[in-house]
XYZ file of C-alpha atoms in Angstrom:
659
model
C 127.281 297.170 27.733
C 126.877 297.871 23.880
C 124.745 301.139 22.949
C 123.653 299.630 19.712
C 122.570 295.861 18.439
C 124.644 293.930 15.827
C 125.890 290.838 15.382
C 127.982 291.650 12.540
C 130.670 293.934 12.102
C 131.292 293.954 8.531
C 131.864 297.601 6.197
C 127.902 297.949 5.709
C 126.829 297.598 9.401
C 129.583 299.685 10.711
C 128.654 302.237 7.779
C 124.832 301.958 9.540
C 125.222 301.940 12.769
C 127.873 305.144 12.765
C 124.699 307.137 11.279
C 121.918 305.277 12.532
C 122.653 306.260 16.071
C 122.328 309.893 15.798
C 118.494 309.207 15.119
C 116.190 310.271 18.020
C 113.653 306.657 16.747
C 114.401 303.186 16.324
C 116.118 302.487 12.622
C 116.704 298.559 11.492
C 118.962 297.150 9.246
C 116.510 294.097 7.489
C 117.397 291.139 5.229
C 115.273 290.238 2.368
C 113.901 287.188 4.613
C 112.795 289.580 7.313
C 115.229 289.099 9.518
C 117.060 291.400 11.571
C 120.867 292.201 11.122
C 121.494 295.341 13.136
C 119.626 297.903 15.072
C 120.239 301.350 16.600
C 120.073 301.838 20.271
C 116.719 303.508 20.471
C 115.447 300.142 19.858
C 116.856 298.609 22.759
C 115.849 301.639 24.884
C 112.029 301.086 23.491
C 111.950 297.565 23.700
C 113.927 296.276 26.400
C 115.110 293.467 24.560
C 118.668 292.069 24.973
C 121.166 292.018 21.992
C 120.142 288.137 21.474
C 116.863 288.780 21.924
C 116.315 290.736 19.174
C 118.513 290.229 16.355
C 117.141 287.086 13.475
C 113.471 286.854 14.382
C 113.649 287.131 18.008
C 112.487 290.833 17.383
C 108.811 289.534 16.796
C 108.105 288.692 20.120
C 107.556 292.479 20.913
C 104.843 292.525 18.648
C 100.854 292.304 19.746
C 99.891 288.859 19.988
C 96.100 289.752 19.087
C 97.393 290.800 15.327
C 100.747 289.333 15.143
C 100.013 286.960 12.357
C 98.691 289.328 10.117
C 101.459 292.028 10.747
C 104.036 289.677 9.986
C 102.499 288.356 6.785
C 102.183 292.227 5.814
C 106.273 292.399 6.991
C 107.062 289.503 5.014
C 105.446 290.873 1.659
C 106.985 294.571 2.096
C 110.526 293.058 2.603
C 110.364 291.155 -0.679
C 109.496 293.967 -2.488
C 112.018 296.196 -4.084
C 110.713 299.775 -3.925
C 109.993 301.765 -0.671
C 106.999 300.312 1.220
C 104.905 301.737 4.205
C 103.145 299.413 6.753
C 101.503 299.589 10.362
C 102.955 297.667 13.410
C 102.059 297.873 16.972
C 105.190 297.070 19.564
C 105.428 296.809 23.314
C 107.064 299.476 25.031
C 109.060 297.993 28.307
C 109.144 301.434 30.070
C 105.566 301.126 30.534
C 104.305 297.930 29.128
C 102.109 299.633 26.610
C 101.688 298.376 23.233
C 102.853 301.555 21.065
C 101.554 301.971 17.390
C 104.454 302.591 14.769
C 104.548 303.568 11.208
C 107.440 301.640 9.438
C 109.158 302.631 6.337
C 110.956 300.331 4.393
C 113.427 301.139 1.706
C 116.554 299.380 -0.287
C 119.777 300.403 1.508
C 121.199 300.273 -2.166
C 119.042 302.345 -5.184
C 120.875 299.763 -7.218
C 119.567 296.769 -4.828
C 123.016 295.254 -4.844
C 123.630 294.763 -1.103
C 119.547 292.911 -0.786
C 119.591 294.947 2.410
C 116.823 297.104 3.542
C 116.204 300.369 5.781
C 113.665 300.290 8.487
C 112.552 303.425 9.960
C 110.035 303.105 12.688
C 108.024 306.577 13.280
C 105.531 306.520 16.594
C 101.976 307.454 15.517
C 100.924 308.569 18.875
C 96.937 308.920 19.432
C 96.259 308.791 15.606
C 95.862 304.913 15.669
C 94.062 304.666 18.712
C 91.941 307.218 17.546
C 90.752 304.754 14.562
C 89.745 301.847 16.820
C 87.804 304.143 19.017
C 86.270 305.819 15.733
C 85.561 302.524 14.320
C 83.672 301.175 17.605
C 81.940 304.267 17.657
C 80.575 303.523 14.320
C 79.829 299.850 15.088
C 77.368 301.521 18.069
C 75.841 303.838 16.273
C 74.812 301.117 13.695
C 73.004 299.380 16.249
C 71.138 302.710 17.633
C 69.475 304.007 14.314
C 67.191 305.734 16.424
C 70.065 307.907 17.448
C 71.749 308.120 14.300
C 71.166 311.756 13.491
C 72.898 313.141 17.111
C 75.712 310.614 16.764
C 76.593 311.585 13.351
C 77.480 315.022 13.973
C 79.815 313.918 16.489
C 81.232 311.482 14.550
C 81.704 313.899 11.321
C 83.603 316.054 14.158
C 85.479 312.699 15.152
C 86.491 311.953 11.444
C 87.895 315.337 10.937
C 89.749 315.437 14.252
C 91.361 311.746 13.022
C 92.030 312.760 9.518
C 93.529 316.171 10.774
C 95.797 313.999 12.864
C 96.687 311.592 10.072
C 97.321 314.484 7.785
C 99.858 316.141 10.234
C 101.280 312.870 11.080
C 101.860 311.996 7.374
C 103.374 315.385 6.727
C 105.676 314.704 9.923
C 106.561 311.486 8.096
C 107.181 312.574 5.166
C 109.851 315.390 6.672
C 111.453 312.530 8.701
C 111.758 310.024 5.617
C 113.243 313.461 4.378
C 115.901 313.770 6.853
C 116.453 309.783 6.821
C 117.084 310.255 3.359
C 119.753 313.066 3.479
C 121.043 311.396 6.239
C 121.678 308.151 4.260
C 123.046 310.575 1.308
C 125.424 312.212 3.516
C 126.715 309.290 5.365
C 127.705 307.450 2.258
C 128.903 310.325 0.771
C 132.478 309.877 -0.603
C 133.262 313.213 -1.248
C 136.409 315.315 -0.399
C 135.835 317.944 2.322
C 135.022 321.072 1.045
C 132.172 319.262 -1.089
C 130.790 317.415 1.857
C 130.318 320.761 3.625
C 128.755 321.995 0.524
C 126.384 319.110 0.319
C 125.391 319.844 3.916
C 124.459 323.442 3.308
C 122.890 322.621 0.110
C 120.701 319.942 1.570
C 119.672 321.639 4.907
C 117.424 324.133 3.050
C 115.607 321.333 1.675
C 114.389 320.198 5.378
C 114.346 323.552 7.184
C 112.770 327.234 6.806
C 116.317 328.263 5.615
C 116.821 330.652 2.524
C 120.427 330.567 3.131
C 122.826 328.210 4.862
C 126.588 328.412 5.647
C 129.407 326.669 7.189
C 132.013 328.699 9.084
C 134.981 327.235 10.210
C 137.162 328.446 13.210
C 140.516 329.902 12.544
C 142.632 331.329 15.345
C 140.142 334.611 16.818
C 137.879 334.488 13.194
C 135.296 332.430 11.532
C 135.885 331.501 7.910
C 132.917 330.739 5.662
C 134.092 327.028 4.260
C 130.822 326.501 2.584
C 127.377 328.700 1.311
C 123.925 328.302 -0.343
C 121.175 330.619 -1.544
C 122.426 334.460 -1.799
C 125.419 333.415 0.178
C 127.593 331.477 -2.554
C 129.622 334.292 -3.420
C 130.348 334.419 0.671
C 133.097 331.799 0.956
C 136.430 332.673 2.458
C 134.832 335.905 4.125
C 136.413 336.012 7.629
C 133.820 337.504 10.674
C 135.515 338.198 14.247
C 134.691 335.687 16.980
C 133.924 338.367 19.335
C 131.712 340.448 17.509
C 129.307 337.820 15.920
C 126.544 335.483 16.571
C 128.521 332.763 15.168
C 131.284 333.899 17.548
C 128.820 333.431 20.690
C 127.823 330.003 19.554
C 131.515 329.050 19.135
C 132.427 330.589 22.845
C 128.948 329.119 24.448
C 129.398 325.697 22.584
C 125.213 326.367 22.548
C 122.797 326.871 19.640
C 121.931 330.362 19.082
C 118.528 331.790 17.879
C 118.071 335.176 16.858
C 113.992 335.575 15.927
C 114.535 339.285 14.594
C 117.763 340.264 12.885
C 117.217 343.933 13.609
C 117.696 343.398 17.767
C 120.436 341.623 18.101
C 123.506 343.048 18.645
C 125.811 340.682 17.689
C 124.342 340.623 14.458
C 125.463 342.496 11.038
C 122.749 344.607 10.133
C 123.857 345.726 7.004
C 124.695 342.131 5.816
C 121.155 340.872 6.901
C 119.598 343.694 5.025
C 121.422 343.258 2.161
C 120.510 339.350 2.003
C 116.984 339.870 3.291
C 117.295 337.983 6.015
C 115.341 338.566 9.637
C 115.836 335.502 11.659
C 118.957 333.354 12.035
C 119.743 329.863 13.787
C 123.495 329.132 14.674
C 124.535 325.692 16.176
C 127.814 324.571 17.060
C 129.972 321.828 14.949
C 131.485 320.241 18.269
C 134.734 318.010 17.759
C 136.234 316.373 20.979
C 135.021 318.789 23.181
C 135.480 321.780 21.410
C 133.676 323.836 18.687
C 135.379 323.738 15.404
C 132.799 325.737 13.385
C 129.265 326.734 12.932
C 126.146 325.665 10.986
C 124.527 329.011 10.462
C 120.778 329.170 8.924
C 118.965 332.140 7.459
C 115.736 332.802 6.866
C 113.821 335.725 5.632
C 110.816 335.643 7.919
C 110.923 336.571 11.650
C 110.798 333.636 13.926
C 111.141 331.173 11.181
C 112.814 328.416 13.314
C 111.335 326.082 15.597
C 112.418 323.251 18.094
C 112.511 320.700 14.941
C 114.778 322.775 13.006
C 117.175 323.038 15.714
C 117.335 319.305 16.044
C 117.378 318.688 12.219
C 120.398 321.451 12.401
C 122.124 319.743 15.209
C 121.840 316.208 13.341
C 123.674 317.985 10.212
C 126.002 319.443 12.630
C 126.899 316.170 14.290
C 127.771 314.553 10.892
C 129.711 317.366 9.443
C 131.709 317.068 12.796
C 131.774 313.138 11.870
C 133.123 314.209 8.442
C 135.662 316.623 9.655
C 137.179 313.657 12.153
C 136.947 311.284 8.947
C 138.851 313.634 6.933
C 141.464 313.935 9.434
C 142.020 310.357 9.636
C 141.750 309.770 6.033
C 144.190 312.384 5.413
C 146.411 310.807 8.196
C 146.063 306.809 7.121
C 145.383 307.170 3.319
C 147.999 304.503 2.610
C 146.672 301.848 5.507
C 142.871 302.465 4.221
C 143.834 301.645 0.737
C 145.925 298.363 1.636
C 143.014 297.641 4.066
C 140.247 297.882 1.232
C 142.185 295.681 -1.219
C 142.708 293.320 1.779
C 139.038 293.590 2.666
C 137.996 292.961 -0.992
C 140.653 289.493 -1.329
C 138.720 288.780 2.300
C 135.256 288.918 1.042
C 136.067 286.890 -2.142
C 137.455 284.534 0.108
C 134.589 284.405 2.508
C 132.082 284.159 -0.142
C 134.228 281.159 -2.060
C 134.630 279.227 1.297
C 130.706 279.628 2.240
C 129.850 277.816 -0.790
C 132.165 274.889 -0.692
C 132.994 274.507 2.941
C 130.805 274.013 6.122
C 132.685 272.146 8.647
C 134.045 273.531 11.676
C 137.663 273.097 10.954
C 137.541 275.058 7.953
C 135.455 277.768 10.149
C 138.207 277.884 12.563
C 140.881 277.983 9.649
C 138.759 280.961 8.158
C 138.897 283.111 11.387
C 142.262 282.938 11.826
C 143.029 284.265 8.462
C 140.841 287.214 9.365
C 142.150 287.745 12.676
C 145.938 287.562 11.015
C 145.143 289.878 8.107
C 143.521 292.495 10.254
C 144.931 296.105 10.496
C 144.324 295.853 14.331
C 146.448 293.993 16.559
C 144.360 290.701 18.017
C 145.560 289.229 21.457
C 143.873 286.206 23.232
C 144.519 285.589 26.882
C 143.049 282.843 29.298
C 142.025 283.166 32.677
C 145.480 283.341 33.994
C 146.407 286.284 31.903
C 148.771 284.429 29.665
C 148.416 284.977 26.052
C 147.373 282.392 23.463
C 146.787 284.471 20.400
C 149.074 286.888 18.733
C 148.511 288.127 15.381
C 150.910 289.992 12.823
C 149.825 293.364 13.582
C 150.411 292.683 17.167
C 154.095 291.979 16.294
C 154.524 294.985 14.645
C 152.610 297.210 17.043
C 154.725 296.088 19.761
C 157.410 294.219 18.741
C 157.201 291.027 20.288
C 157.281 288.126 18.042
C 154.313 285.503 18.279
C 156.707 282.574 19.616
C 157.827 284.970 22.251
C 154.611 286.936 23.585
C 152.364 283.124 23.331
C 152.901 281.639 26.660
C 153.876 285.143 28.838
C 151.170 286.929 30.678
C 149.792 290.129 29.376
C 151.001 292.425 32.111
C 154.697 291.270 31.448
C 154.401 292.433 27.804
C 151.916 295.180 27.624
C 150.567 296.764 30.806
C 153.049 299.764 32.412
C 154.227 298.682 36.005
C 151.726 301.529 38.091
C 148.815 300.063 35.862
C 149.277 296.250 36.565
C 147.482 296.231 40.061
C 144.534 297.718 38.353
C 144.789 295.423 35.644
C 145.376 292.038 38.240
C 142.195 293.620 40.495
C 140.072 293.833 37.343
C 140.666 290.078 36.221
C 139.841 289.077 39.876
C 136.478 290.992 39.826
C 135.555 289.746 36.708
C 136.236 286.483 37.233
C 134.515 286.307 40.920
C 131.294 288.026 39.462
C 131.403 287.841 35.688
C 131.543 291.537 35.449
C 134.361 294.039 34.889
C 134.973 297.847 34.200
C 136.845 297.274 30.564
C 134.686 294.202 29.207
C 132.828 295.412 26.195
C 133.953 298.987 26.214
C 136.128 301.210 23.933
C 139.033 302.161 26.149
C 142.274 304.389 25.563
C 145.213 303.360 27.586
C 148.903 303.925 27.327
C 150.757 300.317 26.036
C 154.692 298.869 26.748
C 156.297 297.828 23.688
C 159.337 295.872 23.489
C 162.067 298.599 23.696
C 160.283 299.833 26.994
C 158.486 302.730 25.135
C 154.664 303.398 25.628
C 152.219 303.793 23.053
C 148.330 305.414 23.321
C 146.192 302.625 22.078
C 142.501 302.253 21.870
C 141.575 298.529 22.792
C 138.039 296.904 23.240
C 137.967 293.465 25.311
C 135.423 290.913 25.074
C 135.178 287.972 27.225
C 133.542 284.521 26.402
C 133.126 281.470 28.707
C 133.562 277.847 27.306
C 134.092 274.540 28.841
C 137.798 275.244 29.694
C 137.043 278.343 31.456
C 136.930 282.481 30.788
C 138.983 283.400 27.263
C 139.495 287.389 26.564
C 139.764 288.625 23.294
C 141.309 292.281 22.588
C 141.390 294.182 19.560
C 144.310 297.279 19.896
C 145.037 300.043 17.458
C 147.780 302.901 17.377
C 145.971 306.048 17.819
C 149.233 308.285 17.994
C 148.249 310.484 14.865
C 144.810 310.695 16.762
C 146.278 312.515 19.853
C 148.831 314.367 17.424
C 146.039 315.640 15.520
C 144.175 316.769 18.559
C 147.256 318.651 20.082
C 147.830 320.481 16.646
C 144.013 321.536 16.717
C 144.707 322.681 20.743
C 147.761 324.570 19.291
C 145.954 326.405 16.378
C 143.427 327.525 19.157
C 145.614 329.005 21.389
C 148.190 330.476 19.011
C 148.519 333.382 16.398
C 148.911 331.979 13.081
C 150.902 334.367 11.611
C 153.736 334.734 14.441
C 153.072 331.589 16.269
C 152.666 333.438 19.818
C 150.326 332.977 22.174
C 146.922 334.681 20.964
C 144.826 337.034 22.597
C 142.663 334.027 24.424
C 145.566 331.865 25.326
C 147.417 335.433 26.802
C 144.278 335.902 29.469
C 144.550 332.549 30.440
C 148.132 332.731 31.342
C 147.561 336.069 32.993
C 144.971 334.583 35.041
C 147.341 331.968 36.203
C 150.134 334.431 36.517
C 147.298 336.245 39.010
C 146.810 333.133 41.058
C 150.725 332.607 41.603
C 150.752 336.380 42.587
C 148.023 336.034 45.230
C 149.976 332.582 46.554
C 153.539 334.285 46.738
C 153.080 338.184 46.211
C 155.871 338.000 43.514
C 155.269 341.404 41.871
C 154.378 340.876 37.812
C 154.228 343.600 35.237
C 152.442 343.658 31.863
C 154.535 345.640 28.972
C 151.705 346.908 26.199
C 153.558 348.002 22.846
C 152.937 348.287 19.191
C 155.030 349.198 16.089
C 155.748 352.594 15.525
C 155.038 353.738 11.560
C 153.509 350.073 10.736
C 150.857 351.944 8.682
C 153.539 353.462 6.710
C 155.055 350.161 5.802
C 152.010 348.372 4.847
C 150.865 351.472 2.529
C 154.461 351.774 0.955
C 155.663 348.171 0.638
C 152.794 346.390 1.100
C 150.992 343.818 3.328
C 152.902 340.920 2.944
C 156.040 342.699 3.791
C 154.072 344.138 6.825
C 153.348 340.495 7.897
C 156.962 339.604 7.063
C 158.093 342.831 9.508
C 155.793 341.477 12.150
C 157.243 338.248 12.256
C 160.847 339.159 12.571
C 159.419 341.848 15.502
C 157.932 338.681 17.543
C 161.044 336.939 17.273
C 163.146 339.816 18.188
C 161.098 340.360 21.189
C 161.387 336.332 22.116
C 165.208 336.888 22.115
C 164.907 339.936 24.459
C 162.750 338.038 27.599
C 163.422 335.364 29.877
C 162.045 331.574 29.583
C 159.440 332.438 32.194
C 158.072 335.511 30.663
C 155.621 335.340 27.856
C 155.129 337.348 24.506
C 152.152 337.387 22.834
C 150.182 339.023 20.037
C 146.946 340.690 20.822
C 146.197 341.573 16.878
C 147.767 343.614 14.126
C 150.472 345.151 15.436
C 149.949 345.185 18.973
C 151.977 343.102 21.339
C 152.397 342.142 25.141
C 154.983 340.989 27.241
C 153.900 339.161 30.800
C 156.920 339.620 33.196
C 156.769 337.369 36.327
C 158.756 337.309 39.761
C 159.969 340.956 39.517
C 162.248 342.247 42.392
C 160.753 345.601 41.507
C 158.878 347.387 38.771
C 162.388 349.074 37.748
C 163.203 345.526 36.209
C 160.128 346.057 34.032
C 161.489 349.458 33.130
C 164.619 348.086 32.199
C 163.333 345.401 30.054
C 161.235 347.968 28.287
C 164.437 350.124 27.595
C 166.176 347.097 26.140
C 162.902 346.352 23.932
C 162.972 350.150 22.580
C 166.651 350.082 22.098
C 166.618 346.871 20.296
C 163.807 347.722 17.989
C 166.163 350.884 16.576
C 168.143 348.364 14.987
C 166.271 348.338 11.100
C 164.868 344.961 9.764
C 166.372 343.691 6.857
C 163.953 343.215 3.658
C 165.811 341.859 0.715
C 167.935 344.679 -0.385
C 166.592 347.318 1.691
C 165.881 348.104 5.167
C 162.838 348.926 7.235
C 163.255 351.587 10.259
C 160.656 351.641 12.431
C 160.539 351.667 16.569
C 158.235 350.753 19.217
C 156.345 352.572 21.720
C 155.787 350.672 25.390
C 153.418 351.109 28.144
C 154.131 349.365 31.543
C 152.012 348.455 34.144
C 152.587 346.800 37.435
C 150.104 344.410 39.513
C 149.635 346.356 43.179
C 146.553 344.994 44.340
C 145.314 341.421 44.131
C 141.699 343.300 43.429
C 142.917 343.948 40.486
C 141.876 342.296 36.987
C 143.904 341.285 33.718
C 141.487 343.481 31.540
C 142.672 346.064 34.166
C 146.138 345.612 33.878
C 146.224 345.530 30.176
C 143.917 348.810 30.101
C 146.346 350.565 31.963
C 149.567 349.320 29.950
C 147.696 350.525 27.053
C 147.248 354.158 28.384
C 150.731 354.282 29.242
C 151.749 353.054 26.089
C 149.567 356.157 24.001
C 151.302 358.643 26.901
C 154.518 357.116 25.139
C 153.401 357.832 21.728
C 152.394 361.249 22.827
C 156.259 361.665 24.084
C 157.334 361.549 20.401
C 157.436 357.357 19.726
C 160.006 355.465 20.080
C 160.242 355.217 23.985
C 158.066 353.832 27.036
C 155.690 355.335 29.997
C 154.869 353.740 33.296
C 151.498 354.021 34.092
C 150.986 356.076 37.316
C 147.465 355.966 39.075
């Protein structure tokens, strides 16, 4: 089932749906004649109306019948104005059967009014509208009871004050909501590069929250980097903080909102920085992409307990838009040329559609027009009949799968695209739909593997629709290649698990590998050991030759380590000049000592750097897993202690931990 209401998938409607479904209330795209073009999912949840029943003028059936004529007259008048307009409307709620008053804000989608479209935002008025009706009824009764006017007047004034207070609160909430909607519209329509977009977010979030300072921090390895900042923190861009020791890091690690009501009491807050900025409360919201936290939207205020639940919801909405912008940036960078071609094709297509609508209205031209749209689409389009036989195959399908149109038409889809291990499920799904009218894939966006003509498999995203005609069911599918998206996801996973300097597994990934190794040890009882080592006299290299040479030395050191161990062994960098080696399937601890001796001897060989040589060395501590009750932290700690014993023994040697 679709999660929004729309008949037309033009670019304007698509952009509207992309941001409107983030909103927690009904939002509608309206034509100047008052008819609805699209609505977000919250309208369908509230009204219970289907897609066909709501669009056009069908939405009017949800209006209260007693004042429907007056509301429609006011609605049509507001739709024809070119400025922001407000009106009150009473709609029926499907879940309760009650009618609820909404304040409806109408504003042009384009400030220049080039599209002729309006955005209608429906804000529930709560009990305020009902209280107004009740108040008017009481006034009427009091007019009939003049003898009790003084007693009733005092009560009436109290009710009136309460009503006006409610109205003021509602108006304030409406103003804030409209401000949030305006910011959403601005961000959803922004065509800036990613850095400029992030800056726009931190600039605007201060307008709709008590924050004095706003920062966006992005995850890089085991650190967070300031990507955009506003307020007093504008000069902090590119500053790095450790994930394991900051409030933003806790937000990333838990993927949850973190609120600090008093900066002086939280162990994860940098007291010195907060004091310098005059900050007393903080709100951290994770930026989630593909289920992973890739950054944090951090709000800071100069007052304690400054942030409320509504501020958290606003920040979460902006964090979601930020994640969408980042996703869009990845797609944009990977497909810039295709997007430019699509834009040019859409411009030509829109001109053709406009021309044909003015001079042709018969069915034959409409069919030809539809065929041209599908033929020039950048998505592959395939149509099949109820027997699974291909009846339509566009040019993009030819390019994507390798089969020419005349080769594909007339063959079954199973033979052309469905991998052998999925054909039974495909056939069963077809049979289920033909017998019940329902299927697990109809109307949904799915990611699947498809065959190509050369026998390869291609990851695709597919959307299938079913239409019943006099000749039977027809199925229509749009498909596009998502290989690049999969590659980007894998690249992000690689970045999250590996050290950016050496390419080795980082601390987080090493401990994950340790947990797996411990599980294998508990099953097989095969000995494993950890070697903890660092680079002797590394600080001297940095002080004499500089950090750039130090980084080159660490890279060469890591490469030499990898050459000294087996494929099943793991070399990782914990940070700085500290490295670890995980050895599995050992016949005895003596083998670990042999490996350590080989590493010490190999590191005696100087490292070439330009026309000079760097003579360093390494100190190694060894700890073996002797009990299934030990934890990875305990084994690493034992190896670390043994390494310091090696350093105390004069460096460039190794020591085995002795309990």
